[in-house]
mmCIF file of C-alpha atoms in Angstrom:
data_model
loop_
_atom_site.group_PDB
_atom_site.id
_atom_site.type_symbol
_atom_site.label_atom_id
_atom_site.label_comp_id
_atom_site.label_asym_id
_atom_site.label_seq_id
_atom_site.Cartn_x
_atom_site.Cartn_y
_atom_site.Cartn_z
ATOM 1 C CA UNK A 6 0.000 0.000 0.000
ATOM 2 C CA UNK A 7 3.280 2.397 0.793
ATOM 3 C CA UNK A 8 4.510 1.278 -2.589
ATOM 4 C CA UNK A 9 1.654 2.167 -3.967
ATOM 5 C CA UNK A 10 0.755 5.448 -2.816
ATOM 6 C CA UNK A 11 4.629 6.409 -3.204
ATOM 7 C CA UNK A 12 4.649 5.839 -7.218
ATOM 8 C CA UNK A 13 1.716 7.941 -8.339
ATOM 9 C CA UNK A 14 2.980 11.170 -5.980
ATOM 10 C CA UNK A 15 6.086 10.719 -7.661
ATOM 11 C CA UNK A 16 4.757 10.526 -10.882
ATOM 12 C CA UNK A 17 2.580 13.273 -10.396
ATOM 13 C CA UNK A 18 5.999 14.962 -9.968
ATOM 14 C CA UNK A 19 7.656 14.316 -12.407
ATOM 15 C CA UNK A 20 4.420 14.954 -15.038
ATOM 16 C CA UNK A 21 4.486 18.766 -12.959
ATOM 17 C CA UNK A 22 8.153 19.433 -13.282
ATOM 18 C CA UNK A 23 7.659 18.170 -17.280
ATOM 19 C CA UNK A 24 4.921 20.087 -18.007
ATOM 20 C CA UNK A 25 6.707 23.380 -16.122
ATOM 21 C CA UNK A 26 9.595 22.916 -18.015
ATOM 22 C CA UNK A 27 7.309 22.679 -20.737
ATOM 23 C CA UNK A 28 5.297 25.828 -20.389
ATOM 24 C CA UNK A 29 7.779 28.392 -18.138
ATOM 25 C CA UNK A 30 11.455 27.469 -20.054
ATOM 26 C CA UNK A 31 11.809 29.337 -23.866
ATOM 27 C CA UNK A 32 11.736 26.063 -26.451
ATOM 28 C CA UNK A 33 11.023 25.837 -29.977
ATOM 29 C CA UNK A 34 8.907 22.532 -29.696
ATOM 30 C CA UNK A 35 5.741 24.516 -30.432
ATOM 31 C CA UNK A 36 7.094 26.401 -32.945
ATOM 32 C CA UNK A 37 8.742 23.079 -34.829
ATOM 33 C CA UNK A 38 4.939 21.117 -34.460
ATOM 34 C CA UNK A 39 3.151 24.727 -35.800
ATOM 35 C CA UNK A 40 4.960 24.259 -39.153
ATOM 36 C CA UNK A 41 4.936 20.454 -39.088
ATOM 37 C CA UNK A 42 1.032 20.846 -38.561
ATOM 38 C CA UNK A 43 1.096 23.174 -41.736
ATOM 39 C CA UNK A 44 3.057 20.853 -43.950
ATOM 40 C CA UNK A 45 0.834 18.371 -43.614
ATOM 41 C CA UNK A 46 -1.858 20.391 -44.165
ATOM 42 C CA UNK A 47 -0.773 21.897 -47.194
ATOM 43 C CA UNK A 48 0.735 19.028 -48.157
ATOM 44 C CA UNK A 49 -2.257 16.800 -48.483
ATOM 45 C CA UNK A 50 -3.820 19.685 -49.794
ATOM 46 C CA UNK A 51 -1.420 20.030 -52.569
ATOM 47 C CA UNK A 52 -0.825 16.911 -53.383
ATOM 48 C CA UNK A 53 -4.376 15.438 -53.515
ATOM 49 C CA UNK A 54 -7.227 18.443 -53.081
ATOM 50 C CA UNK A 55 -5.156 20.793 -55.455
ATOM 51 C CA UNK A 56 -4.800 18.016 -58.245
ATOM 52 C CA UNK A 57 -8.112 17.207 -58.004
ATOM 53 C CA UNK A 58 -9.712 20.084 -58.422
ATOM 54 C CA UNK A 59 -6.976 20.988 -60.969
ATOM 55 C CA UNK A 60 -8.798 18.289 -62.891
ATOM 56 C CA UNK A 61 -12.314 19.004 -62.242
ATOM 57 C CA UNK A 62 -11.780 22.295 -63.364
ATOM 58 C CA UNK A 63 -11.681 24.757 -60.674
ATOM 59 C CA UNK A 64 -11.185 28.180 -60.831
ATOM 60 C CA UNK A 65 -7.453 29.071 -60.284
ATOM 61 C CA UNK A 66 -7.664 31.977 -57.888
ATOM 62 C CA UNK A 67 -9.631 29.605 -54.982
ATOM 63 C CA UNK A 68 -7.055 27.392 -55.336
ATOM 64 C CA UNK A 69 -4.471 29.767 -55.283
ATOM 65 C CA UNK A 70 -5.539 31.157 -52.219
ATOM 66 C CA UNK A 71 -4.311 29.121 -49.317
ATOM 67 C CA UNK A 72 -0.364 29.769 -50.326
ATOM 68 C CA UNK A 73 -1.004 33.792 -50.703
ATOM 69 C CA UNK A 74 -2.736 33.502 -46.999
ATOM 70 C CA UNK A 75 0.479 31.013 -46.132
ATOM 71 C CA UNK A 76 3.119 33.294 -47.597
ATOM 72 C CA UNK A 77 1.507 36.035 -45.304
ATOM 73 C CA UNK A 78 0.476 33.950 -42.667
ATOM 74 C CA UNK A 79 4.532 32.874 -42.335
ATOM 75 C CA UNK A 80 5.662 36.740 -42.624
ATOM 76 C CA UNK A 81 3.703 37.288 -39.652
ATOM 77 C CA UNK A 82 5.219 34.340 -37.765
ATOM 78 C CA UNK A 83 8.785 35.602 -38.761
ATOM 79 C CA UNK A 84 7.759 39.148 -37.453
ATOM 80 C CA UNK A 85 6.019 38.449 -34.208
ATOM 81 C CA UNK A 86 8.449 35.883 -33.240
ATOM 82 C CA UNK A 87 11.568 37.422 -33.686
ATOM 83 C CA UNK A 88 10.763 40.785 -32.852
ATOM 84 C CA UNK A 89 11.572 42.350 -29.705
ATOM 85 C CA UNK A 90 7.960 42.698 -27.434
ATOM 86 C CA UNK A 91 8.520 45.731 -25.597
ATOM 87 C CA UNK A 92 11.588 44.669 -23.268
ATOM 88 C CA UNK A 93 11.345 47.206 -20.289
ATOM 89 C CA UNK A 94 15.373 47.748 -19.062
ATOM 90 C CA UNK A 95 17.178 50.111 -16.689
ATOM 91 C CA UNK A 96 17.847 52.723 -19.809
ATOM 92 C CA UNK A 97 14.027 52.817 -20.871
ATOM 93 C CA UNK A 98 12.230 52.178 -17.913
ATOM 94 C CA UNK A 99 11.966 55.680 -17.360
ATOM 95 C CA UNK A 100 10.633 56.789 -20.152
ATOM 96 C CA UNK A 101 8.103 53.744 -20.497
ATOM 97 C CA UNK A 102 7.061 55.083 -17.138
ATOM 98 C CA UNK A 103 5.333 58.190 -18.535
ATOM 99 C CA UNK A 104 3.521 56.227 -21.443
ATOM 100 C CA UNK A 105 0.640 55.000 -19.424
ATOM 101 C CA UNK A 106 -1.206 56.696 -16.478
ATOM 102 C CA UNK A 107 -1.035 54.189 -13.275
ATOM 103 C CA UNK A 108 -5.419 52.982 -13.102
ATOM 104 C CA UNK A 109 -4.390 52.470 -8.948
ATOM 105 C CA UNK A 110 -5.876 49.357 -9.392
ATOM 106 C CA UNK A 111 -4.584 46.441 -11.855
ATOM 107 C CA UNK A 112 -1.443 48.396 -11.529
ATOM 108 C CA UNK A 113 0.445 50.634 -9.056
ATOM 109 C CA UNK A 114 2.643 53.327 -8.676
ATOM 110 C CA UNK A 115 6.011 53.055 -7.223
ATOM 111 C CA UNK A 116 6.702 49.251 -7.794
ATOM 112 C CA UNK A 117 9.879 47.658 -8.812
ATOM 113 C CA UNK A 118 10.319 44.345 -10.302
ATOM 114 C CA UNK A 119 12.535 42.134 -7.761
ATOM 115 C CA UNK A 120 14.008 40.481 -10.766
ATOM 116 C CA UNK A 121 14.662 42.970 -13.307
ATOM 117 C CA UNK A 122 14.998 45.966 -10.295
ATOM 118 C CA UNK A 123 13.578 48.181 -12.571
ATOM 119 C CA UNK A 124 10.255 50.354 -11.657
ATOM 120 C CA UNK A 125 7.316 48.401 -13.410
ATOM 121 C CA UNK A 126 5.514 50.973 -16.101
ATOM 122 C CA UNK A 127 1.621 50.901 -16.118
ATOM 123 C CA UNK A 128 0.612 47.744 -18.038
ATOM 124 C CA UNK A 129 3.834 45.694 -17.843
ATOM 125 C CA UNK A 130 4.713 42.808 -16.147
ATOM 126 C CA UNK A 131 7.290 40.202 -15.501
ATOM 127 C CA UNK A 132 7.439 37.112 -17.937
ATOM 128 C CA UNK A 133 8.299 33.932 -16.251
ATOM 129 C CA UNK A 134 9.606 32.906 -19.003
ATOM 130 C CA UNK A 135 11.624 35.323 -20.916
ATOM 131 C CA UNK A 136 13.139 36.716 -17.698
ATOM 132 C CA UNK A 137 12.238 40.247 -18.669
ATOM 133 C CA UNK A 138 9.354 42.925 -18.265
ATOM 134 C CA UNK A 139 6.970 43.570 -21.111
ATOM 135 C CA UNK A 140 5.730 46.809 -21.930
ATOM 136 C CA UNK A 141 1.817 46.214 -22.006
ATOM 137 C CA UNK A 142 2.449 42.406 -21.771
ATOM 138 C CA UNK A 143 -0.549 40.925 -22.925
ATOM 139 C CA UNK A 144 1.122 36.918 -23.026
ATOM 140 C CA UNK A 145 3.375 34.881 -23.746
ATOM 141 C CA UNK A 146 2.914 32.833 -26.895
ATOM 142 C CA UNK A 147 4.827 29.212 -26.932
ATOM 143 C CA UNK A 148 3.452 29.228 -30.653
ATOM 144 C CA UNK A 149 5.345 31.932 -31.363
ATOM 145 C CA UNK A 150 8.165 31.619 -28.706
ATOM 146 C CA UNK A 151 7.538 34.876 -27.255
ATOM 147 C CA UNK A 152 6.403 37.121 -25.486
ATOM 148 C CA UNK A 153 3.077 39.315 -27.328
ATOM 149 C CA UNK A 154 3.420 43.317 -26.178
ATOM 150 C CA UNK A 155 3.771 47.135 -26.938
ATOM 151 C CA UNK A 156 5.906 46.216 -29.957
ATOM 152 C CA UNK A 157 4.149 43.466 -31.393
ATOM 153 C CA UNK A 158 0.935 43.559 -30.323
ATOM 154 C CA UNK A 159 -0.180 44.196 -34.072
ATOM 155 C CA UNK A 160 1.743 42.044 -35.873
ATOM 156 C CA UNK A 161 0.843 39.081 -33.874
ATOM 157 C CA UNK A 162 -3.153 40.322 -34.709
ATOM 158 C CA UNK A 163 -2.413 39.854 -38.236
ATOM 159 C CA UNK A 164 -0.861 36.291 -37.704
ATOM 160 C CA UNK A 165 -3.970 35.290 -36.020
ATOM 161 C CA UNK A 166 -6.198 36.727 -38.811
ATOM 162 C CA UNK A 167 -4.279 35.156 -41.148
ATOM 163 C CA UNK A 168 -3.634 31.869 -39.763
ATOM 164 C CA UNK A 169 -7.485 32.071 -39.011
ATOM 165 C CA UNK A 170 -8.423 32.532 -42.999
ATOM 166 C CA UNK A 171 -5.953 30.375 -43.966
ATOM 167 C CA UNK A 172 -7.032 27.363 -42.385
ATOM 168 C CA UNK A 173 -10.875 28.255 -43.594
ATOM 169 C CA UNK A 174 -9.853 28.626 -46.913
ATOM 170 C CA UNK A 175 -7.927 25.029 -47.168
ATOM 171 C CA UNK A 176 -11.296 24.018 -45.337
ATOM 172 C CA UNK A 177 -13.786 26.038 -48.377
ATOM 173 C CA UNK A 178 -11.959 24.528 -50.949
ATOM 174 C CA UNK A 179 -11.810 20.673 -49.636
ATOM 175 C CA UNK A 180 -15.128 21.099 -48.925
ATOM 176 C CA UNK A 181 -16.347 22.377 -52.438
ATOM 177 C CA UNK A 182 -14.308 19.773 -53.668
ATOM 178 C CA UNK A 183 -16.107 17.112 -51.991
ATOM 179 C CA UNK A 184 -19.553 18.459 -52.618
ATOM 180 C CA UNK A 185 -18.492 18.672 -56.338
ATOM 181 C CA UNK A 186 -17.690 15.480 -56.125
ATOM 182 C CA UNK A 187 -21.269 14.125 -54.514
ATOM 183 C CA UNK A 188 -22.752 16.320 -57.857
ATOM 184 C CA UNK A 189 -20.840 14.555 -60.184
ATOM 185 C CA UNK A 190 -21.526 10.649 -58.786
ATOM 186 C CA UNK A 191 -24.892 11.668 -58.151
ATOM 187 C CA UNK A 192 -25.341 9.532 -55.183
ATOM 188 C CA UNK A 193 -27.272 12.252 -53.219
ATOM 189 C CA UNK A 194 -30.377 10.826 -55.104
ATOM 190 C CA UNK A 195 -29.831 6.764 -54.849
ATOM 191 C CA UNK A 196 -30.772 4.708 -52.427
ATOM 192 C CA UNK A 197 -28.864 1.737 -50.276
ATOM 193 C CA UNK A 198 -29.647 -1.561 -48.636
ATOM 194 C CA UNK A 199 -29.626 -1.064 -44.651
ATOM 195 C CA UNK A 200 -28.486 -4.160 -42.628
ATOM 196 C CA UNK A 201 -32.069 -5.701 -42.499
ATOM 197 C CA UNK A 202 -32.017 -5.354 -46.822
ATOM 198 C CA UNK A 203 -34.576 -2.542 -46.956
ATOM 199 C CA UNK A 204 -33.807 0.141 -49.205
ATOM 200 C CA UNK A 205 -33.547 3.681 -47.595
ATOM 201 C CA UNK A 206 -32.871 7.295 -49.139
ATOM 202 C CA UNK A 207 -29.585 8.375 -48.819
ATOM 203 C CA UNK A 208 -28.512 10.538 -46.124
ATOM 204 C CA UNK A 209 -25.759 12.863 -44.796
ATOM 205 C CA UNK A 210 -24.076 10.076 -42.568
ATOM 206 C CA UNK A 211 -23.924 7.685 -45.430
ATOM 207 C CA UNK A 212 -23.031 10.367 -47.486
ATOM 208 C CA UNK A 213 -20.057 10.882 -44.846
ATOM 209 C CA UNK A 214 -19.257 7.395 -44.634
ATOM 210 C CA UNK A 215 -18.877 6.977 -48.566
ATOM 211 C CA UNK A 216 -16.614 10.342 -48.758
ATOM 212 C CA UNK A 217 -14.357 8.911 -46.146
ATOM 213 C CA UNK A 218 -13.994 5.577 -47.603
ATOM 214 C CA UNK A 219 -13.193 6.937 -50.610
ATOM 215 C CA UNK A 220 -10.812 9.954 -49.133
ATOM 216 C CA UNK A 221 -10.082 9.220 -46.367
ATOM 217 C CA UNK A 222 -6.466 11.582 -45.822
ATOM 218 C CA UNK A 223 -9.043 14.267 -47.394
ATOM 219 C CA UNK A 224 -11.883 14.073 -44.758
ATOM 220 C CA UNK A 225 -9.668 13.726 -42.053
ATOM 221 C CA UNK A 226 -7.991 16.632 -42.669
ATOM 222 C CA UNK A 227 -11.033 18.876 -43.894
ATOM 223 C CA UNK A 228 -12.054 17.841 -40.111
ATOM 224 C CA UNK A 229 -8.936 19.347 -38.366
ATOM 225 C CA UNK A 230 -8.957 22.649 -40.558
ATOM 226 C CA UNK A 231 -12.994 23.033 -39.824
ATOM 227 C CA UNK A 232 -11.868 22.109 -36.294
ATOM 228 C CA UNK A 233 -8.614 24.448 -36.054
ATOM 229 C CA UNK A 234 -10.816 26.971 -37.986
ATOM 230 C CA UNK A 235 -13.711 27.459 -35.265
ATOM 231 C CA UNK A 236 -11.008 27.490 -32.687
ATOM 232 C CA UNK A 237 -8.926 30.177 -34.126
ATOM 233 C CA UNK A 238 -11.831 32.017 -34.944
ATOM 234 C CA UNK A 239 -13.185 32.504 -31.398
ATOM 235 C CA UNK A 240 -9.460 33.086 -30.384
ATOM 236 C CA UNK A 241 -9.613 36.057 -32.883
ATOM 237 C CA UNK A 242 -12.939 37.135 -32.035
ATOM 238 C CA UNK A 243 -11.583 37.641 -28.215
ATOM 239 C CA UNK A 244 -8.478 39.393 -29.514
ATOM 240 C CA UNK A 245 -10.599 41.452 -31.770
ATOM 241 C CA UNK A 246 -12.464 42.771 -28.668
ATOM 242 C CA UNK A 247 -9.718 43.116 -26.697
ATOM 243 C CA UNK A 248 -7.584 45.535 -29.234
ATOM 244 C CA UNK A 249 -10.921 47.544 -29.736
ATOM 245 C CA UNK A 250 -11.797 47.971 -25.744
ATOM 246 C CA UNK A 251 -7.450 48.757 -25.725
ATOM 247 C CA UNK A 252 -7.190 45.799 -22.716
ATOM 248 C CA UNK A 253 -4.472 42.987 -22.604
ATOM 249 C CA UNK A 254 -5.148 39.261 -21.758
ATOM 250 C CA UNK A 255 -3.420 39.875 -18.364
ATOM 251 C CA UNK A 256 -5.619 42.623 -17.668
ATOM 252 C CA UNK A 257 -8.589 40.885 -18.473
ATOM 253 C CA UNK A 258 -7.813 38.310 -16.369
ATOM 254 C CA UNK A 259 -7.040 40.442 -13.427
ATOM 255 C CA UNK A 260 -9.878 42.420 -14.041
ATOM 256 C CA UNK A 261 -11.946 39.107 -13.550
ATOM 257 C CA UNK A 262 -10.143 37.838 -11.185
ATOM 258 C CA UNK A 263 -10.437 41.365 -8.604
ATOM 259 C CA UNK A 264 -14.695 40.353 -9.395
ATOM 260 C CA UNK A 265 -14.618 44.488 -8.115
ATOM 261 C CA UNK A 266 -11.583 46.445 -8.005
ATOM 262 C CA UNK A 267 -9.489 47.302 -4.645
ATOM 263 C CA UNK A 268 -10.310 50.253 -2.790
ATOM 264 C CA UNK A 269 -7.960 52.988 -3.633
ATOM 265 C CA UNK A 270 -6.134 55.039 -1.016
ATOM 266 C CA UNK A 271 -8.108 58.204 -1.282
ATOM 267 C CA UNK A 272 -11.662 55.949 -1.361
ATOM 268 C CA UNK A 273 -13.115 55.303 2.050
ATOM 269 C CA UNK A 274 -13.304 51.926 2.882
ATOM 270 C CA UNK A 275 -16.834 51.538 2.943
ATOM 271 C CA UNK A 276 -17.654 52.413 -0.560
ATOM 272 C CA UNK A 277 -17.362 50.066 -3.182
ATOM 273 C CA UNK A 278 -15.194 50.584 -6.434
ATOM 274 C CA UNK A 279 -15.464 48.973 -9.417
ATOM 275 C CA UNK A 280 -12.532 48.495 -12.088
ATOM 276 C CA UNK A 281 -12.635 50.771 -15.030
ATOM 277 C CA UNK A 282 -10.735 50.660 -17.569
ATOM 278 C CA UNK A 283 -9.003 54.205 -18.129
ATOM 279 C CA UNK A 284 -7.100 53.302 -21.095
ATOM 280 C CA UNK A 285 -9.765 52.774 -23.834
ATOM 281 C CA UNK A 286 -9.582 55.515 -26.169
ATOM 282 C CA UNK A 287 -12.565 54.835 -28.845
ATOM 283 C CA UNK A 288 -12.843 52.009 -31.190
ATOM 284 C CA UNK A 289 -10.424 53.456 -34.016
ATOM 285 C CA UNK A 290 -7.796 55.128 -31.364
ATOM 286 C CA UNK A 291 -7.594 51.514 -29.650
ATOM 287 C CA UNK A 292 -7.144 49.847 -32.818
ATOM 288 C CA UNK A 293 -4.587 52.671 -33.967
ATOM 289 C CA UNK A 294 -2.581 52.146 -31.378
ATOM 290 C CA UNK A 295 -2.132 48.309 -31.184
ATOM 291 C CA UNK A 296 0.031 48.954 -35.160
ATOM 292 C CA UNK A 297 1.111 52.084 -33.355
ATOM 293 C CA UNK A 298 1.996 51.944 -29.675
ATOM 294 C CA UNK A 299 2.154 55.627 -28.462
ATOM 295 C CA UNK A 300 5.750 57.148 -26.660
ATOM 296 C CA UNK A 301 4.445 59.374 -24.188
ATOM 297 C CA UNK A 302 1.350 59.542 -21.938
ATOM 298 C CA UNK A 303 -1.068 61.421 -23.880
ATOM 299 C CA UNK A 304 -2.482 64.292 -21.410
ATOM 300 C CA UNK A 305 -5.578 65.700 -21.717
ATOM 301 C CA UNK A 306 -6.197 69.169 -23.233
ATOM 302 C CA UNK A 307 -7.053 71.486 -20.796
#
C-alpha cells in the first residue's frame, strides 16, 4: 500500500516538473509542431485536393488562395516571433514610465520588479519565461516563442487573422471539392440496402461514410482545418475585442479575477469601487494604437 501510494505522488511529480519545463522554459517545440502541422496540411492539400480540383476544373484563384494567406500567414510568424515585445530595461524604464497613467488598481505606482529591479511601467509585467518585463504584456505565446506586447501587439493580430483565414480557406476549398464530387456521382439521389435489406434514401451520414472511404487523408484533414478553424476564430474574435476595448489578456484576467476592483487610497473603505478601464480611447484610437503603440502619456487638453 506504501509502494503504492509512493509511485503515483512521484509521478505526479515528475508529469508537474515536465509540463513546467514545458510551459515556463523558452523552447522551440511549439514552434517546430506549428509548421509540421502546416506541412501536412498543405501538403495533403497540394498533393491530392489541389490536383483534383486541378482536374475538375476549378477556378485558379480559390485554389491559389491558401499559399497567398500562407506566404503572409509565415511573414507574420517571422515578425512576431523574432521581434523584440517591448523589453522594459534600466535605460528605458523611465521613459516607459510616462507612457501609461497608473489605473491604482490592476497596476500601481512606485513598484519595482525584484528580478529585473527596474520600476514596473503601467501595463507591464514580468514574464516567467523570458526573464524580462513587457511593456503592455498581454502573453506569452509558446506558438510563437515569445512574449506578445507594446511592440508586437499588431503584428501578432495579423498572424492570427491570417492563420485564421488560412485554415478556412484550405477548409472552403476541400469542402467544395467534396460536394463537387457528390454532384458529379450523383449519389445524393440513390438509395442503399440497410443491414435488415430494406432500401432507404440516402442521407448525410452515409453520405459521410462513402466520402471517407473513398478519401479518407481528405476528410480527415477537412475535419482538423474546420476544427482548427472554429477554434482560431473565437481566439480572434476575443483578440478582436480586446484591441478595440485597448485591454491585454493579463488585464482581463485580473480584471476578472479582482470580481470588483481594490479600494484605492483616497476611497473610504466603505464604498465600493469597481474596475474601469481608463485606457480605452474609442474604437479606431484603440485599434490605432495596437500597429502604433504611443511614446508618451497622452495628457488631456485642458
Amino acid at each position: 500500500q506504501v509502494l503504492s501510494l509512493v509511485i503515483p505522488s512521484q509521478l505526479q511529480r515528475v508529469t508537474h516538473r515536465a509540463l513546467h519545463r514545458l510551459f515556463h522554459t523558452r523552447s522551440c517545440l511549439f514552434v517546430v509542431l506549428h509548421v509540421a502541422l502546416q506541412a501536412a496540411v498543405f501538403g495533403e492539400y497540394t498533393w491530392e485536393v489541389f490536383v483534383y480540383c486541378w482536374e475538375l476544373q476549378f477556378h485558379l484563384l480559390p485554389l491559389l488562395l491558401p499559399y497567398l494567406l500562407l506566404a503572409g500567414n509565415l511573414g507574420c510568424f517571422l515578425l512576431c516571433s523574432r521581434a523584440n515585445p517591448g523589453t522594459v530595461t534600466k535605460s528605458n524604464a523611465a521613459s516607459l514610465v510616462k507612457v501609461y497613467a497608473y489605473d491604482g488598481v490592476l497596476f500601481q505606482r512606485g513598484l519595482v520588479c525584484p528580478t529585473c529591479t527596474v520600476e514596473k511601467p503601467a501595463r507591464s509585467k514580468h514574464c516567467s519565461v523570458c526573464r524580462t518585463c513587457v511593456h503592455r504584456f498581454d502573453h506569452h505565446c509558446v506558438w510563437v516563442n515569445n512574449c506578445i506586447g507594446a511592440c508586437n501587439a499588431g503584428v501578432f493580430l495579423l498572424y492570427l487573422l491570417s492563420l485564421t483565414a488560412t485554415a478556412g480557406a484550405v477548409a472552403a476549398v476541400t469542402a467544395a471539392f467534396l460536394i463537387q464530387v457528390l454532384l458529379l456521382s450523383n449519389i445524393m439521389h440513390g438509395t442503399y440496402l440497410d443491414a435488415q435489406g430494406q432500401e432507404q434514401p440516402v442521407e448525410i451520414p452515409f453520405l459521410v461514410q462513402h466520402l471517407f472511404l473513398t478519401f479518407p487523408r481528405i476528410v480527415f484533414m477537412l475535419g482538423f482545418v474546420i476544427l482548427l478553424t472554429l477554434v482560431l476564430g473565437g481566439y480572434c474574435c476575443f483578440s478582436l475585442y480586446l484591441a478595440l476595448t485597448n485591454q491585454t489578456t493579463n488585464e482581463w484576467c485580473k480584471s476578472r479575477r479582482f470580481g470588483g476592483s481594490p479600494h484605492l487610497p483616497s476611497q473610504p473603505r466603505d464604498r465600493p469601487l469597481g474596475y474601469k478601464n481608463i485606457y480605452s480611447k474609442g474604437i479606431w484610437r484603440n485599434l490605432k494604437e495596437i500597429f502604433n503603440p504611443p511614446t508618451v502619456l497622452e495628457r488631456k487638453k485642458k
